[in-house]
Short mmCIF file of C-alpha atoms in Angstrom, two decimals:
data_model
loop_
_atom_site.label_atom_id
_atom_site.label_comp_id
_atom_site.label_asym_id
_atom_site.label_seq_id
_atom_site.Cartn_x
_atom_site.Cartn_y
_atom_site.Cartn_z
CA MET A 1 20.64 -48.94 96.13
CA THR A 2 18.86 -49.87 92.90
CA ASN A 3 16.18 -47.67 91.34
CA ASN A 4 13.45 -50.02 92.59
CA GLU A 5 14.93 -50.02 96.08
CA PHE A 6 15.09 -46.23 96.05
CA LEU A 7 11.43 -45.98 95.02
CA ALA A 8 10.41 -48.51 97.67
CA TYR A 9 12.33 -46.56 100.32
CA ILE A 10 11.00 -43.09 99.56
CA LYS A 11 7.42 -44.07 98.67
CA PRO A 12 6.05 -44.33 102.25
CA LEU A 13 8.00 -41.20 103.23
CA CYS A 14 6.50 -39.19 100.37
CA ILE A 15 2.99 -40.47 101.11
CA ALA A 16 3.36 -39.67 104.82
CA ASP A 17 4.56 -36.18 103.92
CA HIS A 18 1.60 -35.75 101.55
CA LYS A 19 -0.82 -36.57 104.35
CA LYS A 20 0.91 -34.11 106.67
CA THR A 21 1.57 -31.17 104.34
CA GLY A 22 -0.80 -31.54 101.38
CA ILE A 23 2.13 -31.59 98.92
CA LEU A 24 1.58 -34.31 96.32
CA ALA A 25 3.63 -37.45 96.95
CA SER A 26 4.11 -37.98 93.21
CA MET A 27 5.75 -34.59 92.76
CA THR A 28 7.97 -35.07 95.81
CA GLY A 29 9.03 -38.47 94.51
CA ALA A 30 9.78 -37.16 91.04
CA GLN A 31 11.84 -34.30 92.48
CA ALA A 32 13.81 -36.76 94.60
CA ILE A 33 14.55 -38.93 91.55
CA ILE A 34 15.62 -36.07 89.32
CA GLU A 35 17.53 -33.93 91.79
CA SER A 36 19.40 -36.75 93.52
CA ASN A 37 19.86 -39.08 90.52
CA TRP A 38 18.04 -41.85 92.39
CA GLY A 39 19.92 -41.09 95.60
CA ARG A 40 23.32 -41.45 93.93
CA SER A 41 24.37 -37.81 93.58
CA GLY A 42 27.34 -36.56 95.55
CA LEU A 43 25.07 -34.34 97.62
CA SER A 44 22.66 -37.14 98.51
CA GLU A 45 25.50 -39.50 99.38
CA LYS A 46 27.40 -36.95 101.48
CA ALA A 47 24.47 -35.15 103.07
CA ASN A 48 21.30 -37.23 102.46
CA ASN A 49 20.05 -34.12 100.66
CA LEU A 50 17.64 -35.25 97.94
CA PHE A 51 16.39 -31.87 96.76
CA GLY A 52 19.43 -29.61 96.67
CA MET A 53 18.13 -27.66 99.66
CA LYS A 54 20.61 -24.88 100.45
CA GLY A 55 21.63 -23.55 103.86
CA SER A 56 22.01 -25.69 106.97
CA TYR A 57 19.87 -28.20 108.87
CA GLN A 58 20.19 -28.18 112.65
CA GLY A 59 23.57 -26.53 112.15
CA GLN A 60 24.82 -29.13 109.65
CA SER A 61 25.85 -28.34 106.08
CA VAL A 62 28.25 -29.22 103.27
CA THR A 63 29.72 -26.98 100.55
CA MET A 64 29.66 -28.30 97.00
CA ARG A 65 29.92 -27.08 93.42
CA THR A 66 26.62 -26.85 91.55
CA LYS A 67 25.20 -25.59 88.25
CA GLU A 68 22.48 -22.96 88.01
CA PHE A 69 20.61 -21.55 85.01
CA VAL A 70 21.27 -17.78 84.93
CA ASN A 71 20.54 -15.34 82.09
CA GLY A 72 19.93 -18.08 79.56
CA SER A 73 22.88 -20.35 80.34
CA TYR A 74 24.28 -22.59 83.08
CA ILE A 75 27.04 -21.39 85.41
CA THR A 76 28.97 -23.30 88.10
CA ILE A 77 29.10 -21.95 91.66
CA ASN A 78 30.07 -23.10 95.16
CA ALA A 79 27.08 -23.35 97.47
CA LYS A 80 26.26 -24.40 101.01
CA PHE A 81 23.73 -27.25 101.27
CA ARG A 82 21.79 -28.73 104.18
CA LYS A 83 23.07 -31.99 105.66
CA TYR A 84 20.45 -34.44 106.97
CA PRO A 85 20.69 -37.55 109.17
CA SER A 86 18.73 -39.54 106.53
CA PHE A 87 16.47 -39.24 103.48
CA LYS A 88 13.50 -39.09 105.86
CA GLU A 89 14.51 -35.71 107.27
CA SER A 90 15.26 -34.44 103.76
CA ILE A 91 11.74 -35.27 102.57
CA GLU A 92 10.17 -33.80 105.70
CA ASP A 93 12.17 -30.57 105.34
CA HIS A 94 11.18 -30.32 101.69
CA GLY A 95 7.52 -30.72 102.66
CA ARG A 96 7.81 -28.02 105.31
CA LEU A 97 9.32 -25.63 102.79
CA LEU A 98 6.63 -26.10 100.14
CA SER A 99 3.73 -26.08 102.58
CA GLY A 100 5.04 -23.27 104.76
CA ALA A 101 6.45 -20.67 102.37
CA ALA A 102 3.94 -18.09 101.13
CA ARG A 103 5.00 -18.36 97.49
CA TYR A 104 4.29 -22.11 97.42
CA LYS A 105 0.89 -21.98 99.14
CA ASN A 106 -0.85 -22.75 95.84
CA LEU A 107 0.71 -26.24 95.97
CA VAL A 108 -0.98 -27.24 99.22
CA ASN A 109 -3.84 -29.68 98.59
CA CYS A 110 -3.39 -29.40 94.82
CA THR A 111 -4.75 -32.72 93.53
CA ASP A 112 -3.49 -32.68 89.92
CA TYR A 113 0.20 -33.48 89.53
CA ARG A 114 0.53 -31.71 86.18
CA THR A 115 -0.87 -28.50 87.64
CA ALA A 116 1.29 -28.84 90.76
CA CYS A 117 4.49 -29.30 88.74
CA ARG A 118 3.77 -26.29 86.55
CA LEU A 119 2.91 -24.16 89.58
CA LEU A 120 6.14 -25.25 91.26
CA GLN A 121 8.18 -23.98 88.31
CA LYS A 122 6.09 -20.79 88.05
CA ASP A 123 6.63 -20.16 91.77
CA GLY A 124 10.38 -20.09 91.12
CA TYR A 125 11.47 -23.35 92.76
CA ALA A 126 13.93 -24.26 89.98
CA THR A 127 15.91 -22.30 87.41
CA SER A 128 15.65 -24.86 84.58
CA PRO A 129 13.02 -23.84 82.00
CA THR A 130 12.06 -27.50 81.43
CA TYR A 131 11.78 -28.46 85.11
CA ALA A 132 8.00 -28.94 85.17
CA ASP A 133 7.97 -31.04 82.00
CA THR A 134 10.74 -33.25 83.36
CA LEU A 135 8.81 -33.81 86.60
CA ILE A 136 5.62 -34.70 84.74
CA LYS A 137 7.40 -37.16 82.45
CA THR A 138 9.05 -38.82 85.47
CA ILE A 139 5.74 -39.14 87.32
CA GLU A 140 4.10 -40.74 84.30
CA LYS A 141 7.00 -43.02 83.42
CA TYR A 142 7.16 -44.55 86.91
CA PHE A 143 3.40 -44.34 87.70
CA LEU A 144 4.09 -42.09 90.68
CA TYR A 145 0.62 -40.58 90.35
CA LEU A 146 -0.66 -43.73 92.03
CA TRP A 147 1.00 -42.48 95.22
CA ASP A 148 -1.52 -39.61 95.25
CA ASP A 149 -4.66 -41.77 95.06
CA VAL A 150 -6.21 -41.66 98.51
CA ASP A 151 -8.26 -44.75 97.68
CA ILE A 152 -5.26 -47.04 97.21
CA LYS A 153 -2.86 -46.04 99.98
CA VAL A 154 -3.84 -48.91 102.29
CA ASN A 155 -4.59 -52.36 100.95
CA PRO A 156 -7.99 -53.40 102.35
CA TYR A 157 -7.43 -57.08 101.58
CA ARG A 158 -5.62 -59.53 103.81
CA GLU A 159 -2.19 -60.68 102.71
CA PRO A 160 -2.19 -64.38 101.76
CA ILE A 161 -0.12 -66.88 103.70
CA THR A 162 0.04 -69.37 100.82
CA ASN A 163 1.58 -69.03 97.38
CA LEU A 164 -0.50 -67.65 94.52
CA LYS A 165 -0.17 -68.45 90.83
CA GLN A 166 -2.11 -68.24 87.59
CA GLY A 167 -5.50 -69.83 88.11
CA SER A 168 -5.79 -68.73 91.78
CA LYS A 169 -8.97 -66.88 92.72
CA GLY A 170 -10.50 -64.98 95.61
CA ALA A 171 -9.67 -62.23 98.10
CA SER A 172 -6.00 -63.27 98.27
CA VAL A 173 -5.66 -62.52 94.57
CA LYS A 174 -7.35 -59.15 95.14
CA TRP A 175 -4.63 -58.39 97.70
CA LEU A 176 -2.01 -59.20 95.07
CA GLN A 177 -3.72 -57.13 92.39
CA TYR A 178 -4.06 -54.19 94.76
CA GLU A 179 -0.34 -54.33 95.55
CA LEU A 180 0.45 -54.53 91.84
CA ARG A 181 -1.58 -51.36 91.29
CA LEU A 182 0.33 -49.67 94.10
CA ASN A 183 3.49 -50.60 92.21
CA GLY A 184 2.23 -49.04 88.98
CA TYR A 185 0.60 -51.95 87.14
CA ASP A 186 -2.78 -51.36 85.51
CA VAL A 187 -4.53 -54.59 86.49
CA ALA A 188 -8.14 -55.07 87.57
CA VAL A 189 -8.80 -55.96 91.20
CA ASP A 190 -11.22 -58.75 90.34
CA GLY A 191 -9.81 -61.72 92.29
CA ASN A 192 -8.93 -63.63 89.13
CA PHE A 193 -5.25 -64.51 88.61
CA GLY A 194 -5.40 -64.50 84.84
CA PRO A 195 -2.87 -63.82 82.07
CA LEU A 196 -2.72 -60.05 82.67
CA THR A 197 -2.05 -60.47 86.39
CA ASP A 198 0.51 -63.17 85.60
CA ALA A 199 2.30 -60.86 83.12
CA ALA A 200 2.39 -58.07 85.72
CA VAL A 201 3.77 -60.42 88.39
CA CYS A 202 6.50 -61.71 86.07
CA HIS A 203 7.48 -58.19 85.04
CA PHE A 204 7.61 -57.08 88.68
CA GLN A 205 9.72 -60.11 89.64
CA PHE A 206 12.13 -59.36 86.80
CA LYS A 207 12.53 -55.71 87.87
CA ALA A 208 12.93 -56.72 91.52
CA GLY A 209 15.69 -59.23 90.73
CA LEU A 210 13.59 -62.26 91.70
CA ILE A 211 13.06 -65.55 89.91
CA THR A 212 10.59 -64.82 87.12
CA ASP A 213 8.22 -67.75 87.65
CA GLY A 214 4.88 -65.99 88.19
CA ILE A 215 4.52 -67.60 91.62
CA VAL A 216 3.75 -65.12 94.38
CA GLY A 217 5.50 -66.45 97.46
CA PRO A 218 6.98 -64.73 100.54
CA LYS A 219 9.83 -63.02 98.66
CA THR A 220 7.58 -61.57 95.98
CA ARG A 221 5.02 -60.42 98.58
CA SER A 222 7.76 -58.74 100.58
CA LYS A 223 9.09 -56.88 97.52
CA LEU A 224 5.58 -55.80 96.55
CA LYS A 225 5.20 -54.20 99.98
CA GLY A 226 8.51 -52.37 99.56
CA GLU A 227 10.32 -54.30 102.28
#
């Protein structure tokens, strides 16, 4: 799974969890990236455990070696971690922990990702002294804060059935621009497929492994939607 595929996979799961628990989707996404190395860590591959959650899940667990920051330095220990059927259950369990535990109650319905990340570290979630800063940098680097914007979770414009390209205009272009914003591109939703929209489309196509031609056809639309 590539980084883009990982983001596309966890994005709707993090947003759904945000709606259910009040824990910011951007913070959940950043934690998943950092703690699972984009879903490639041994723990995530063996147990679908994205957040290093210890213990067992429905009686399932794995034991693995891990590093923890203790008394000013890192030590290596053996620990028991929860094993999940898929990433979905891992994200849901993470949301239940942060929204249900008394010490994390200050995270529920927190609307500022910087504040939420600093509170998470202050509440004792992680032992690393730079954990909050790392989360914030990850959120900003990959535009994950857009996942928290309640105004852009559902695209109000109808998906086009014909190809779009530079020079196209109208509501179909607004659909495209809205999807680009959902994917982290700072473009205006003005219905005008101009140079800035074209540059965003080409950059997205390049990252998604598509032909970089600036033409928004079925494959590009599908990738934009995270399919």
